[in-house]
Amino acid sequence: MRFADIPGLSDSKYLLTQAVKNNHVAHAQLFYGKPGSGNMAIALAFATYLNCTDKQENDSCGKCPSCVKMDKLVHPDLQFVFPVSATKGISGKNVVSSSYLNEWREFLIANPFGSLEDWSGHYGAENKQANISKEESRNIVKSMTMTSFEGEYKVLIIWLPENMHSTAANGILKILEEPPAKTIFIMVSCDYERLLTTILSRCQLFKIPNFSTEDIETYLTKTHNLLPERAKTIAALSEGSIRTAIENIDESENDDHAIFRDWMRQCWTKDFIKINQTNDIFFKMSKTAQKLFLQYAINMLRHALVHSVWPEESEKLNSDEQGFVANFGKALNEQKIEVISSEINTALYHIERNANIRILFLDLSIRIGQAMTA
Ligand SMILES: [Zn+2]
């Protein structure tokens, strides 16, 4: 993972690379952010940068032997500790991170923004609370007192230290306080308030902010090949979490456009038989999909509004959408489009508050029909 692989977060990236350049790297750091934030991805990019043998101005090179190993998570000086629980094949004293290393590498490469739930699902946890055990703390002390093998720094990333058993936490206090030279501990936390204050006080706290909607949009178009408009809709409802955004891709309907286009026509002609059919489709969607659909509708209306002034804005849309936007903008004046948009916004607000979906959709369709023909 390089910093360039992570969208946005330029301040965090800058501060970390500066710390390395100025030789001010704290030996124990806590990267905290909410689930789905870039806290783990930033930790990986930072570890890669620390040991890169051809550091670029603001990032690792991505090509040197160290970077290549870091990328595959097989660098001998990059170690991980993470919550685990027993599985069918692993129990007792073997329930420590090193027993799950292959699964962990697979998981982390595919899901650098994943949650504990995702991880437990990946390694096949048998429904037990995953944690970092006392046994694990002994391993940490053992492995971190060995000198680094190849790199300049030995890096230990502890993922979700809030799931550390208190005896384990106490077991690493001493090494956190007086670590061997060139040893860096990075704790990646989503809920640092659950950490012992004795651990917290030994770490430099580093907040990883949420991703902006634009960052998520860029990420989705790049990595998931989404059309810009769909990426925008999904990003808008992701609350700064790339994990939520990825989940929402599956939720959102690919044919949102066709449903929306037909629905607008039905509202215009006040065709209540057809409106009821669309109501059925809407009712059967998950709540997230309903919100994504209405958010999509608002985006389309915004395009229809600005189309006459900035036609180049709609170049990002696919050809069906472009045709719709041009016609819709011609058929309805600005004021009407704004009224419709605000009705949909109100409906979004009510969905959030668990309104009756069938009544809400019918009522919204009537209001839109009225606004169109007023
Ligand atoms: Zn490199």
Coordinates of C-alpha atoms in Angstrom, one line a residue, residues 102-322:
N102 CA -2.3 -16.5 5.6
E103 CA -6.0 -15.6 6.0
W104 CA -5.0 -12.2 7.4
R105 CA -2.8 -11.3 4.4
E106 CA -5.6 -12.4 2.0
F107 CA -8.1 -10.4 4.0
L108 CA -6.1 -7.2 4.4
I109 CA -5.0 -7.1 0.8
A110 CA -8.6 -7.4 -0.4
N111 CA -10.2 -5.3 2.4
P112 CA -7.9 -2.5 3.8
F113 CA -11.1 -0.8 5.0
G114 CA -12.7 -3.9 6.4
S115 CA -14.2 -4.2 9.9
L116 CA -13.8 -6.8 12.7
E117 CA -17.0 -8.4 11.5
D118 CA -15.6 -8.8 8.0
W119 CA -12.5 -10.3 9.4
S120 CA -14.3 -12.7 11.6
G121 CA -16.3 -13.8 8.6
H122 CA -13.2 -14.3 6.6
Y123 CA -11.3 -16.6 8.9
G124 CA -14.3 -18.5 9.9
A125 CA -14.8 -17.5 13.6
E126 CA -17.2 -19.7 15.4
N127 CA -19.2 -16.8 16.8
K128 CA -16.9 -16.1 19.7
Q129 CA -15.8 -12.7 20.6
A130 CA -12.4 -12.1 18.9
N131 CA -9.7 -10.6 21.1
I132 CA -6.0 -10.2 21.6
S133 CA -4.9 -12.6 24.3
K134 CA -2.3 -12.6 27.1
E135 CA -0.5 -15.3 25.1
E136 CA -0.3 -12.8 22.3
S137 CA 1.4 -10.2 24.4
R138 CA 4.2 -12.6 25.2
N139 CA 4.8 -13.1 21.5
I140 CA 4.8 -9.4 20.9
V141 CA 7.6 -8.9 23.5
K142 CA 9.5 -11.8 22.1
S143 CA 9.4 -10.8 18.4
M144 CA 9.9 -7.1 19.0
T145 CA 13.1 -7.5 21.0
M146 CA 14.7 -9.3 18.0
T147 CA 16.6 -6.9 15.8
S148 CA 15.2 -6.1 12.4
F149 CA 16.0 -8.5 9.6
E150 CA 16.3 -6.4 6.5
G151 CA 14.7 -3.0 6.9
E152 CA 15.6 0.2 8.7
Y153 CA 12.6 -0.1 11.0
K154 CA 10.8 -3.0 12.6
V155 CA 7.1 -2.2 12.5
L156 CA 4.4 -3.9 14.5
I157 CA 0.8 -3.0 13.6
I158 CA -1.7 -3.8 16.3
W159 CA -5.2 -3.7 14.7
L160 CA -8.1 -2.9 17.0
P161 CA -6.1 -2.8 20.3
E162 CA -9.4 -2.0 22.0
N163 CA -10.0 -5.7 21.8
M164 CA -6.9 -6.5 23.8
H165 CA -7.4 -8.4 27.0
S166 CA -6.3 -6.3 29.9
T167 CA -3.6 -8.8 30.9
A168 CA -2.2 -8.5 27.4
A169 CA -2.3 -4.7 27.5
N170 CA -0.4 -4.8 30.8
G171 CA 2.0 -7.3 29.3
I172 CA 3.2 -4.8 26.6
L173 CA 3.4 -1.7 28.7
K174 CA 7.1 -2.1 29.4
I175 CA 8.1 -2.6 25.8
L176 CA 5.9 0.3 24.7
E177 CA 7.7 2.5 27.2
E178 CA 11.2 1.4 26.4
P179 CA 11.2 -0.1 22.9
P180 CA 14.3 -1.4 21.3
A181 CA 15.9 1.1 18.8
K182 CA 14.3 1.5 15.4
T183 CA 11.1 -0.3 16.5
I184 CA 7.8 1.3 15.8
F185 CA 4.4 0.3 17.3
I186 CA 1.4 1.4 15.3
M187 CA -2.0 0.8 17.0
V188 CA -4.9 1.1 14.6
S189 CA -8.0 1.8 16.6
C190 CA -11.7 2.5 15.8
D191 CA -12.6 3.0 19.5
Y192 CA -9.6 4.2 21.4
E193 CA -11.7 5.3 24.4
R194 CA -11.8 1.6 25.4
L195 CA -8.0 1.4 25.7
L196 CA -6.3 1.5 29.0
T197 CA -5.1 4.9 29.9
T198 CA -1.7 3.4 30.6
I199 CA -1.5 2.4 26.9
L200 CA -2.9 5.6 25.6
S201 CA -0.4 7.7 27.6
R202 CA 2.4 5.9 25.9
C203 CA 1.2 6.6 22.4
Q204 CA 1.3 9.6 20.1
L205 CA -2.3 10.0 19.1
F206 CA -3.0 10.6 15.4
K207 CA -6.5 11.2 14.2
I208 CA -7.3 9.8 10.7
P209 CA -10.3 11.9 9.5
N210 CA -13.3 10.5 7.6
F211 CA -13.0 10.4 3.8
S212 CA -14.8 13.2 2.1
T213 CA -17.6 12.4 -0.3
E214 CA -15.4 13.5 -3.2
D215 CA -12.5 11.1 -2.0
I216 CA -14.9 8.2 -1.9
E217 CA -16.3 9.1 -5.3
T218 CA -12.8 9.1 -6.8
Y219 CA -12.0 5.8 -5.1
L220 CA -15.1 4.1 -6.4
T221 CA -14.7 5.3 -10.0
K222 CA -11.1 4.1 -10.0
T223 CA -11.3 0.8 -8.2
H224 CA -14.8 -0.4 -8.9
N225 CA -15.3 1.0 -12.4
L226 CA -18.5 2.8 -11.5
L227 CA -19.9 5.5 -13.7
P228 CA -19.2 8.9 -12.1
E229 CA -22.9 9.5 -11.4
R230 CA -23.4 6.2 -9.7
A231 CA -20.2 6.7 -7.7
K232 CA -21.5 10.1 -6.6
T233 CA -24.8 8.8 -5.4
I234 CA -23.2 6.0 -3.5
A235 CA -20.5 8.2 -2.0
A236 CA -23.1 10.7 -0.8
L237 CA -24.6 8.1 1.5
S238 CA -21.4 6.5 2.8
E239 CA -20.8 8.8 5.7
G240 CA -17.1 9.0 5.2
S241 CA -16.6 5.2 5.2
I242 CA -15.2 3.4 2.2
R243 CA -16.4 0.2 3.7
T244 CA -20.0 1.4 3.7
A245 CA -19.6 2.7 0.2
I246 CA -18.5 -0.7 -1.0
E247 CA -21.4 -2.3 0.7
N248 CA -23.8 0.2 -0.9
I249 CA -22.6 -0.8 -4.4
D250 CA -24.3 -4.1 -3.9
E251 CA -27.4 -2.4 -2.5
S252 CA -28.0 0.1 -5.2
E253 CA -29.9 -0.9 -8.2
N254 CA -28.2 -0.8 -11.5
D255 CA -31.4 0.2 -13.2
D256 CA -32.1 3.2 -11.0
H257 CA -32.1 5.3 -14.1
A258 CA -34.9 3.3 -15.9
I259 CA -37.0 3.2 -12.7
F260 CA -36.5 6.9 -12.2
R261 CA -37.3 7.9 -15.8
D262 CA -40.5 5.8 -15.9
W263 CA -41.6 7.1 -12.5
M264 CA -41.2 10.7 -13.6
R265 CA -43.3 10.0 -16.7
Q266 CA -46.0 8.3 -14.5
C267 CA -46.1 11.3 -12.2
W268 CA -46.4 13.6 -15.1
T269 CA -49.4 11.6 -16.6
K270 CA -50.8 10.8 -13.1
D271 CA -50.9 7.2 -14.1
F272 CA -51.8 5.7 -10.7
I273 CA -51.8 2.1 -11.9
K274 CA -48.2 2.4 -13.0
I275 CA -47.3 4.5 -10.0
N276 CA -48.5 1.6 -7.8
Q277 CA -46.3 -0.8 -9.7
T278 CA -43.3 1.5 -9.2
N279 CA -44.3 1.7 -5.5
D280 CA -44.0 -2.1 -5.3
I281 CA -40.5 -2.0 -6.7
F282 CA -39.5 0.8 -4.3
F283 CA -41.1 -1.0 -1.3
K284 CA -39.1 -4.1 -2.0
M285 CA -35.8 -2.3 -2.0
S286 CA -33.7 -2.3 1.2
K287 CA -33.8 1.0 3.1
T288 CA -30.3 1.8 1.8
A289 CA -31.3 1.1 -1.7
Q290 CA -34.4 3.4 -1.3
K291 CA -32.2 6.2 -0.1
L292 CA -29.7 5.6 -2.9
F293 CA -32.5 5.7 -5.4
L294 CA -33.9 9.0 -4.1
Q295 CA -30.4 10.5 -3.9
Y296 CA -29.9 9.5 -7.5
A297 CA -33.2 11.2 -8.4
I298 CA -31.9 14.4 -6.7
N299 CA -28.6 14.2 -8.7
M300 CA -30.5 13.8 -11.9
L301 CA -32.7 16.8 -11.1
R302 CA -29.6 18.9 -10.3
H303 CA -28.3 18.0 -13.7
A304 CA -31.5 19.0 -15.4
L305 CA -31.3 22.3 -13.6
V306 CA -27.8 23.2 -14.6
H307 CA -28.0 21.6 -18.1
S308 CA -28.9 24.8 -20.0
V309 CA -26.1 26.8 -18.2
W310 CA -23.3 24.1 -18.1
P311 CA -24.1 21.4 -20.6
E312 CA -20.6 20.1 -20.2
E313 CA -21.6 19.0 -16.6
S314 CA -23.7 16.2 -18.0
E315 CA -20.9 14.8 -20.1
K316 CA -20.2 12.6 -17.1
L317 CA -23.6 10.9 -17.5
N318 CA -24.3 7.9 -19.7
S319 CA -26.2 8.5 -23.0
D320 CA -29.7 7.6 -21.6
E321 CA -29.1 9.9 -18.6
Q322 CA -28.0 12.8 -20.9

